[in-house]
Amino acid sequence: MKEIAILGSTGSIGTQALEVIRLHPDLFHAQVLAAHVNVELLLKQAHEFNPSAIVITDKDAGEKFKSSYNGSAEVYIGDGTLEKAAVRDDVDIVLVSVVGINGLLPTLEAIRAGKEIALANKETLVAGGALVIEEAKKHHTLIRPVDSEHSAIFQCLLGQDIKKIHKLILTSSGGPFLGKTREDLENVSLSDALKHPTWHMGQKVTLDSATMFNKGLEVIEAHWLFGVDYDDIDVVIQPQSIIHSMVEYIDGSIIAQMGNPDMRLPIQFAFTYPKRMETPSHEFMDWKKLSAIKILQPDYKVFRSLKLAYQAGKAGGDMTTVFNAANEEAIKAFIRSEIKFLSIFDVVEEVLDNWDVHDIHSIEDVISADKNARIASASAIQRFKC
């Protein structure tokens, strides 16, 4: 029996992780449930899964939860509670599926506490990759990626010599705006940007997919997870979302991980690694219905996020922390209708172009870069206001 802490239990990944746990009650137990503000769903989860600890990071939501909860779990409320939950003695695996840079500190603390890590939070490695990988090596922790693309690469590398990689090939669905021009995207609405053709995800991740910032974040994440240079990481569009990513080796062989688009598969594999269990969707690929697999090239001129991600990654230091923070603030501004869709790219580009790169030596360096990048982003947002 593996005891699991689900940091972000009410989000898309968290709810699907609970579906996996529900399928295998003899193997897994949700020992910790952690959410930000979704009290109603958290109450239902607590009643069904009977955790030993519950986290609500928003204080007002936490008090509301406590007034309605009549279970026996220990309840943590407010800042710093994710870290406390992640290091509990009764936890084996920590699934980090919170949104944004909030995943960084609990991931570091869980690694130091000797926990197994299932990572579904891109921003943890984008903002603090050097620190996380250093700690993981020091504590001999294997980070099990949950993102479908990184899980795919992880699986393609099993039994292989990582030194024999020629290229990592990340795939992308292309999002809702595949094939669109800048003119087409001039007046995109929030509802338009949230219509993903394949995946059902939270608002932030869905908007990152629409801008392809998610793929830029994944390029940086792949660099840290697998120790591959940016020049050896490619991105292709695979609109059917059947090929989840590929690894090309120095002999020209390409190994791809394929399957139905179902996030429960990489979640389950992160929990059961190195073993495989029956598919959580109980569905297999129907090859009779597939006449061709499409591979397209991304449009780097329209989706400047990819170019900016490589620019930030190659610059090193705190530049990827800045890239992440500027993107988060620009996305928030778009949600608030303060800037247009295309201005998301403009804000991030301006912040990066005016940033003096500093080395990252500590978590304080990451926090400082993140804070200052958000201040710079606020100024840029004012200049691009509708």
Tab-separated table of C-alpha atoms in Angstrom:
chain	number	residue	atom	x	y	z
A	1	MET	CA	0.000	0.000	0.000
A	2	LYS	CA	1.396	3.384	-1.056
A	3	GLU	CA	0.260	6.421	0.911
A	4	ILE	CA	-0.084	9.404	-1.422
A	5	ALA	CA	-0.185	13.148	-0.803
A	6	ILE	CA	-2.091	14.856	-3.598
A	7	LEU	CA	-1.091	18.516	-3.685
A	8	GLY	CA	-3.837	20.000	-5.838
A	9	SER	CA	-6.533	17.374	-5.296
A	10	THR	CA	-9.405	19.475	-6.670
A	11	GLY	CA	-7.674	20.319	-9.955
A	12	SER	CA	-7.728	18.365	-13.204
A	13	ILE	CA	-4.694	16.182	-12.401
A	14	GLY	CA	-5.692	15.758	-8.772
A	15	THR	CA	-9.213	14.561	-9.539
A	16	GLN	CA	-7.885	12.105	-12.128
A	17	ALA	CA	-5.290	10.867	-9.641
A	18	LEU	CA	-8.133	10.107	-7.257
A	19	GLU	CA	-9.829	8.158	-10.052
A	20	VAL	CA	-6.686	6.015	-10.291
A	21	ILE	CA	-6.662	5.537	-6.514
A	22	ARG	CA	-10.347	4.611	-6.648
A	23	LEU	CA	-9.510	1.871	-9.178
A	24	HIS	CA	-6.762	0.392	-6.966
A	25	PRO	CA	-7.819	0.692	-3.303
A	26	ASP	CA	-5.575	-2.262	-2.484
A	27	LEU	CA	-2.499	-0.422	-3.778
A	28	PHE	CA	-3.010	3.268	-2.991
A	29	HIS	CA	-4.534	5.495	-0.338
A	30	ALA	CA	-4.950	9.270	-0.480
A	31	GLN	CA	-3.265	10.137	2.815
A	32	VAL	CA	-3.181	13.908	2.173
A	33	LEU	CA	-5.593	16.032	0.158
A	34	ALA	CA	-4.554	19.624	-0.568
A	35	ALA	CA	-6.517	22.383	-2.288
A	36	HIS	CA	-6.581	26.167	-2.535
A	37	VAL	CA	-10.214	27.355	-2.438
A	38	ASN	CA	-12.540	24.619	-3.733
A	39	VAL	CA	-14.159	23.784	-0.402
A	40	GLU	CA	-17.204	21.987	-1.789
A	41	LEU	CA	-15.235	19.449	-3.826
A	42	LEU	CA	-12.621	19.026	-1.083
A	43	LEU	CA	-15.371	18.123	1.410
A	44	LYS	CA	-16.650	15.431	-0.954
A	45	GLN	CA	-13.133	14.067	-1.468
A	46	ALA	CA	-12.449	14.031	2.259
A	47	HIS	CA	-15.658	12.104	2.914
A	48	GLU	CA	-14.883	9.498	0.256
A	49	PHE	CA	-11.136	8.980	0.713
A	50	ASN	CA	-10.731	9.520	4.460
A	51	PRO	CA	-7.267	11.163	4.457
A	52	SER	CA	-5.176	11.685	7.567
A	53	ALA	CA	-4.425	15.304	6.667
A	54	ILE	CA	-6.154	18.020	4.656
A	55	VAL	CA	-4.601	21.263	3.404
A	56	ILE	CA	-6.386	24.472	2.359
A	57	THR	CA	-3.891	27.172	1.421
A	58	ASP	CA	-6.450	30.009	1.318
A	59	LYS	CA	-7.249	31.146	4.873
A	60	ASP	CA	-10.870	32.157	4.263
A	61	ALA	CA	-11.601	28.918	2.414
A	62	GLY	CA	-9.859	27.028	5.207
A	63	GLU	CA	-12.112	28.472	7.884
A	64	LYS	CA	-15.151	27.715	5.746
A	65	PHE	CA	-13.941	24.134	5.332
A	66	LYS	CA	-13.367	23.662	9.062
A	67	SER	CA	-16.886	24.840	9.868
A	68	SER	CA	-18.350	22.154	7.572
A	69	TYR	CA	-15.909	19.273	8.077
A	70	ASN	CA	-16.682	16.659	10.723
A	71	GLY	CA	-13.994	14.096	9.934
A	72	SER	CA	-10.900	13.092	11.903
A	73	ALA	CA	-8.158	14.391	9.564
A	74	GLU	CA	-5.665	16.980	10.743
A	75	VAL	CA	-6.435	20.240	8.920
A	76	TYR	CA	-3.699	22.678	7.834
A	77	ILE	CA	-4.655	26.187	6.724
A	78	GLY	CA	-2.641	28.963	5.074
A	79	ASP	CA	0.870	29.563	3.773
A	80	GLY	CA	3.559	26.923	4.216
A	81	THR	CA	1.066	24.121	4.730
A	82	LEU	CA	1.871	22.331	1.469
A	83	GLU	CA	5.439	21.877	2.674
A	84	LYS	CA	4.257	20.509	6.032
A	85	ALA	CA	1.958	18.003	4.345
A	86	ALA	CA	4.638	16.908	1.868
A	87	VAL	CA	7.060	15.771	4.569
A	88	ARG	CA	4.654	13.838	6.804
A	89	ASP	CA	6.003	10.501	8.019
A	90	ASP	CA	2.869	8.698	6.812
A	91	VAL	CA	3.352	9.755	3.161
A	92	ASP	CA	5.246	7.674	0.562
A	93	ILE	CA	4.524	9.473	-2.736
A	94	VAL	CA	3.958	13.209	-3.212
A	95	LEU	CA	1.995	14.152	-6.334
A	96	VAL	CA	2.739	17.811	-7.056
A	97	SER	CA	-0.147	19.069	-9.181
A	98	VAL	CA	-0.675	22.585	-7.856
A	99	VAL	CA	-0.577	25.468	-10.329
A	100	GLY	CA	2.419	27.734	-10.818
A	101	ILE	CA	5.536	28.320	-8.743
A	102	ASN	CA	3.647	27.206	-5.615
A	103	GLY	CA	4.860	23.673	-6.384
A	104	LEU	CA	8.555	24.490	-5.948
A	105	LEU	CA	8.952	24.607	-2.148
A	106	PRO	CA	6.888	21.492	-1.351
A	107	THR	CA	8.777	19.569	-4.053
A	108	LEU	CA	12.142	20.529	-2.562
A	109	GLU	CA	10.995	19.667	0.961
A	110	ALA	CA	9.538	16.321	-0.159
A	111	ILE	CA	12.809	15.388	-1.886
A	112	ARG	CA	14.795	16.268	1.233
A	113	ALA	CA	12.401	14.131	3.289
A	114	GLY	CA	13.067	11.121	1.066
A	115	LYS	CA	9.648	10.985	-0.583
A	116	GLU	CA	8.928	9.575	-4.024
A	117	ILE	CA	8.005	12.439	-6.361
A	118	ALA	CA	5.322	12.380	-9.052
A	119	LEU	CA	5.673	15.771	-10.730
A	120	ALA	CA	2.773	17.291	-12.665
A	121	ASN	CA	3.832	20.900	-12.158
A	122	LYS	CA	5.955	22.306	-14.986
A	123	GLU	CA	6.754	25.533	-13.183
A	124	THR	CA	8.691	23.753	-10.414
A	125	LEU	CA	11.502	22.858	-12.819
A	126	VAL	CA	11.120	25.939	-15.007
A	127	ALA	CA	11.552	28.283	-12.037
A	128	GLY	CA	13.939	26.244	-9.908
A	129	GLY	CA	15.257	23.416	-12.045
A	130	ALA	CA	18.890	23.718	-10.952
A	131	LEU	CA	17.948	23.527	-7.261
A	132	VAL	CA	15.472	20.668	-7.685
A	133	ILE	CA	17.781	18.501	-9.771
A	134	GLU	CA	20.680	19.139	-7.383
A	135	GLU	CA	18.549	18.011	-4.432
A	136	ALA	CA	17.211	15.013	-6.344
A	137	LYS	CA	20.762	13.844	-7.120
A	138	LYS	CA	21.891	14.443	-3.550
A	139	HIS	CA	19.019	12.366	-2.136
A	140	HIS	CA	19.010	9.773	-4.943
A	141	THR	CA	15.411	10.694	-5.825
A	142	LEU	CA	13.966	9.694	-9.185
A	143	ILE	CA	11.450	12.331	-10.265
A	144	ARG	CA	8.598	10.579	-12.052
A	145	PRO	CA	7.087	12.963	-14.597
A	146	VAL	CA	3.303	13.098	-14.921
A	147	ASP	CA	2.987	15.493	-17.874
A	148	SER	CA	2.008	13.276	-20.801
A	149	GLU	CA	4.991	14.441	-22.878
A	150	HIS	CA	7.616	13.934	-20.194
A	151	SER	CA	6.089	10.669	-19.072
A	152	ALA	CA	6.342	9.566	-22.710
A	153	ILE	CA	10.048	10.437	-22.873
A	154	PHE	CA	10.597	8.807	-19.477
A	155	GLN	CA	9.038	5.612	-20.845
A	156	CYS	CA	11.004	5.788	-24.118
A	157	LEU	CA	14.234	5.950	-22.103
A	158	LEU	CA	13.558	2.851	-20.016
A	159	GLY	CA	16.355	0.347	-20.594
A	160	GLN	CA	18.278	2.779	-22.821
A	161	ASP	CA	21.583	4.615	-22.436
A	162	ILE	CA	20.728	8.290	-21.922
A	163	LYS	CA	24.147	9.211	-23.343
A	164	LYS	CA	23.056	7.806	-26.717
A	165	ILE	CA	20.226	10.332	-27.198
A	166	HIS	CA	20.391	12.381	-30.386
A	167	LYS	CA	17.178	14.370	-29.841
A	168	LEU	CA	14.122	14.578	-27.646
A	169	ILE	CA	11.003	15.281	-29.696
A	170	LEU	CA	8.150	16.833	-27.746
A	171	THR	CA	4.752	16.668	-29.386
A	172	SER	CA	1.970	19.230	-29.142
A	173	SER	CA	-1.682	19.069	-30.106
A	174	GLY	CA	-1.386	22.619	-31.433
A	175	GLY	CA	-4.194	23.769	-29.163
A	176	PRO	CA	-7.383	25.495	-30.325
A	177	PHE	CA	-5.582	27.907	-32.670
A	178	LEU	CA	-3.586	25.506	-34.822
A	179	GLY	CA	-3.021	27.040	-38.264
A	180	LYS	CA	-4.246	30.494	-37.263
A	181	THR	CA	-2.461	33.677	-38.333
A	182	ARG	CA	-1.713	36.721	-36.188
A	183	GLU	CA	-4.635	38.458	-37.883
A	184	ASP	CA	-6.934	35.570	-36.925
A	185	LEU	CA	-5.883	35.904	-33.278
A	186	GLU	CA	-6.174	39.671	-33.022
A	187	ASN	CA	-9.497	39.630	-31.167
A	188	VAL	CA	-9.529	36.197	-29.538
A	189	SER	CA	-11.801	35.962	-26.484
A	190	LEU	CA	-11.185	34.080	-23.264
A	191	SER	CA	-13.895	31.553	-24.128
A	192	ASP	CA	-12.261	30.952	-27.536
A	193	ALA	CA	-8.885	30.299	-25.905
A	194	LEU	CA	-10.395	27.790	-23.457
A	195	LYS	CA	-11.757	25.492	-26.173
A	196	HIS	CA	-9.028	22.857	-26.292
A	197	PRO	CA	-9.681	20.206	-28.973
A	198	THR	CA	-8.298	17.226	-27.031
A	199	TRP	CA	-7.535	17.688	-23.358
A	200	HIS	CA	-9.754	18.783	-20.455
A	201	MET	CA	-7.507	20.826	-18.169
A	202	GLY	CA	-7.587	23.704	-15.716
A	203	GLN	CA	-7.860	27.298	-16.920
A	204	LYS	CA	-4.163	28.215	-16.649
A	205	VAL	CA	-2.917	25.077	-18.418
A	206	THR	CA	-5.565	25.398	-21.134
A	207	LEU	CA	-4.587	29.009	-21.831
A	208	ASP	CA	-0.911	28.013	-21.880
A	209	SER	CA	-1.844	25.448	-24.511
A	210	ALA	CA	-3.654	28.078	-26.580
A	211	THR	CA	-0.526	30.282	-26.581
A	212	MET	CA	1.839	27.282	-26.734
A	213	PHE	CA	3.596	28.649	-23.663
A	214	ASN	CA	2.928	25.208	-22.222
A	215	LYS	CA	5.238	23.705	-24.829
A	216	GLY	CA	7.890	26.291	-24.037
A	217	LEU	CA	7.627	25.380	-20.359
A	218	GLU	CA	7.892	21.708	-21.327
A	219	VAL	CA	11.072	22.313	-23.347
A	220	ILE	CA	12.688	23.824	-20.245
A	221	GLU	CA	11.314	21.034	-18.039
A	222	ALA	CA	12.687	18.370	-20.424
A	223	HIS	CA	16.116	20.002	-20.307
A	224	TRP	CA	16.233	19.628	-16.515
A	225	LEU	CA	14.547	16.244	-16.227
A	226	PHE	CA	16.685	14.471	-18.801
A	227	GLY	CA	19.871	16.561	-18.891
A	228	VAL	CA	19.607	17.278	-22.628
A	229	ASP	CA	20.851	20.482	-24.283
A	230	TYR	CA	18.236	22.857	-25.680
A	231	ASP	CA	19.644	22.409	-29.186
A	232	ASP	CA	18.759	18.721	-28.896
A	233	ILE	CA	15.101	19.255	-27.967
A	234	ASP	CA	12.616	19.657	-30.815
A	235	VAL	CA	8.887	20.381	-30.893
A	236	VAL	CA	6.445	19.031	-33.479
A	237	ILE	CA	2.678	19.310	-33.787
A	238	GLN	CA	0.747	16.045	-33.539
A	239	PRO	CA	-2.888	17.233	-33.605
A	240	GLN	CA	-4.441	13.811	-32.934
A	241	SER	CA	-2.593	13.582	-29.578
A	242	ILE	CA	-1.717	9.940	-30.225
A	243	ILE	CA	2.077	10.267	-30.143
A	244	HIS	CA	2.831	11.759	-26.741
A	245	SER	CA	6.553	12.300	-27.436
A	246	MET	CA	9.583	10.566	-28.955
A	247	VAL	CA	13.284	9.963	-28.419
A	248	GLU	CA	15.686	9.771	-31.361
A	249	TYR	CA	18.926	7.899	-30.677
A	250	ILE	CA	22.331	8.334	-32.288
A	251	ASP	CA	21.797	5.313	-34.569
A	252	GLY	CA	18.745	7.008	-36.106
A	253	SER	CA	16.209	4.846	-34.276
A	254	ILE	CA	13.174	6.703	-32.934
A	255	ILE	CA	11.182	5.304	-30.023
A	256	ALA	CA	7.742	6.841	-29.528
A	257	GLN	CA	5.233	6.433	-26.725
A	258	MET	CA	1.716	6.335	-28.126
A	259	GLY	CA	-1.781	5.803	-26.821
A	260	ASN	CA	-5.192	7.323	-26.279
A	261	PRO	CA	-5.092	10.838	-24.799
A	262	ASP	CA	-5.892	10.009	-21.166
A	263	MET	CA	-3.958	11.664	-18.337
A	264	ARG	CA	-4.816	8.829	-15.977
A	265	LEU	CA	-2.249	6.657	-17.784
A	266	PRO	CA	0.845	8.775	-16.937
A	267	ILE	CA	-0.537	9.410	-13.440
A	268	GLN	CA	-0.952	5.688	-12.850
A	269	PHE	CA	2.504	4.892	-14.246
A	270	ALA	CA	4.082	7.466	-11.929
A	271	PHE	CA	2.378	5.706	-9.013
A	272	THR	CA	3.190	2.134	-10.088
A	273	TYR	CA	6.652	2.614	-11.676
A	274	PRO	CA	8.365	0.409	-12.750
A	275	LYS	CA	5.309	-1.859	-12.957
A	276	ARG	CA	2.405	-1.480	-15.363
A	277	MET	CA	-1.239	-2.000	-14.488
A	278	GLU	CA	-4.325	-2.434	-16.637
A	279	THR	CA	-5.269	0.765	-18.455
A	280	PRO	CA	-7.357	3.055	-16.228
A	281	SER	CA	-9.559	3.981	-19.200
A	282	HIS	CA	-10.199	0.307	-20.091
A	283	GLU	CA	-9.810	1.346	-23.735
A	284	PHE	CA	-7.117	0.488	-26.249
A	285	MET	CA	-6.137	2.124	-29.521
A	286	ASP	CA	-8.465	1.181	-32.363
A	287	TRP	CA	-6.025	1.097	-35.273
A	288	LYS	CA	-8.808	0.338	-37.742
A	289	LYS	CA	-10.140	3.872	-37.276
A	290	LEU	CA	-6.761	5.537	-37.837
A	291	SER	CA	-5.796	6.065	-41.469
A	292	ALA	CA	-2.814	8.367	-40.896
A	293	ILE	CA	-0.759	10.038	-38.188
A	294	LYS	CA	-0.230	13.762	-38.801
A	295	ILE	CA	3.016	15.560	-38.009
A	296	LEU	CA	3.209	19.332	-38.539
A	297	GLN	CA	5.738	22.029	-37.708
A	298	PRO	CA	4.939	24.749	-35.165
A	299	ASP	CA	4.626	28.356	-36.342
A	300	TYR	CA	7.353	30.148	-34.381
A	301	LYS	CA	6.320	33.551	-35.737
A	302	VAL	CA	2.737	33.361	-34.504
A	303	PHE	CA	3.498	31.382	-31.334
A	304	ARG	CA	6.535	33.343	-30.177
A	305	SER	CA	6.347	31.530	-26.840
A	306	LEU	CA	8.515	28.730	-28.212
A	307	LYS	CA	11.249	31.096	-29.385
A	308	LEU	CA	11.132	32.900	-26.033
A	309	ALA	CA	11.398	29.613	-24.111
A	310	TYR	CA	14.553	28.595	-25.963
A	311	GLN	CA	15.939	32.118	-25.488
A	312	ALA	CA	15.316	31.956	-21.742
A	313	GLY	CA	16.651	28.422	-21.383
A	314	LYS	CA	19.886	29.116	-23.243
A	315	ALA	CA	20.433	32.354	-21.273
A	316	GLY	CA	20.467	30.287	-18.081
A	317	GLY	CA	20.550	31.676	-14.556
A	318	ASP	CA	17.230	33.100	-13.413
A	319	MET	CA	15.919	33.720	-16.946
A	320	THR	CA	13.550	30.736	-16.964
A	321	THR	CA	12.180	31.850	-13.579
A	322	VAL	CA	11.475	35.210	-15.193
A	323	PHE	CA	9.940	33.547	-18.261
A	324	ASN	CA	7.526	31.634	-16.045
A	325	ALA	CA	6.577	34.612	-13.846
A	326	ALA	CA	5.995	36.929	-16.814
A	327	ASN	CA	3.806	34.334	-18.502
A	328	GLU	CA	1.724	33.815	-15.353
A	329	GLU	CA	1.148	37.552	-14.934
A	330	ALA	CA	0.327	38.070	-18.618
A	331	ILE	CA	-2.180	35.209	-18.521
A	332	LYS	CA	-3.864	36.750	-15.456
A	333	ALA	CA	-4.076	40.096	-17.259
A	334	PHE	CA	-5.695	38.428	-20.280
A	335	ILE	CA	-8.225	36.692	-18.008
A	336	ARG	CA	-9.043	40.102	-16.480
A	337	SER	CA	-9.531	41.494	-20.033
A	338	GLU	CA	-6.719	43.995	-19.466
A	339	ILE	CA	-4.679	42.899	-22.481
A	340	LYS	CA	-5.417	41.164	-25.771
A	341	PHE	CA	-4.454	37.562	-26.469
A	342	LEU	CA	-1.449	38.465	-28.635
A	343	SER	CA	-0.190	40.866	-25.958
A	344	ILE	CA	0.555	37.866	-23.738
A	345	PHE	CA	3.551	37.273	-26.006
A	346	ASP	CA	4.451	40.982	-26.025
A	347	VAL	CA	4.536	41.217	-22.226
A	348	VAL	CA	6.806	38.189	-21.800
A	349	GLU	CA	9.107	39.284	-24.623
A	350	GLU	CA	9.523	42.777	-23.173
A	351	VAL	CA	10.317	41.474	-19.686
A	352	LEU	CA	12.899	38.997	-21.014
A	353	ASP	CA	14.533	41.543	-23.320
A	354	ASN	CA	15.047	43.979	-20.438
A	355	TRP	CA	16.212	41.464	-17.832
A	356	ASP	CA	19.787	41.242	-16.522
A	357	VAL	CA	20.507	37.556	-15.920
A	358	HIS	CA	21.620	36.452	-12.440
A	359	ASP	CA	22.802	33.036	-11.288
A	360	ILE	CA	20.581	30.884	-9.087
A	361	HIS	CA	22.293	29.638	-5.907
A	362	SER	CA	19.391	29.355	-3.473
A	363	ILE	CA	15.628	29.315	-3.121
A	364	GLU	CA	15.898	32.973	-2.087
A	365	ASP	CA	17.386	33.757	-5.511
A	366	VAL	CA	14.399	32.082	-7.187
A	367	ILE	CA	11.884	33.927	-4.989
A	368	SER	CA	13.616	37.263	-5.619
A	369	ALA	CA	13.712	36.756	-9.401
A	370	ASP	CA	10.091	35.650	-9.406
A	371	LYS	CA	8.976	38.698	-7.389
A	372	ASN	CA	10.934	41.207	-9.472
A	373	ALA	CA	9.808	39.631	-12.736
A	374	ARG	CA	6.188	40.040	-11.655
A	375	ILE	CA	6.812	43.708	-10.894
A	376	ALA	CA	8.391	44.149	-14.335
A	377	SER	CA	5.450	42.296	-15.880
A	378	ALA	CA	2.954	44.641	-14.206
A	379	SER	CA	4.705	47.603	-15.843
A	380	ALA	CA	4.699	45.892	-19.224
A	381	ILE	CA	1.008	45.018	-18.888
A	382	GLN	CA	0.224	48.724	-18.361
A	383	ARG	CA	1.901	49.512	-21.685
A	384	PHE	CA	-0.060	46.859	-23.573
A	385	LYS	CA	-3.448	47.520	-21.991
A	386	CYS	CA	-6.466	47.326	-24.308
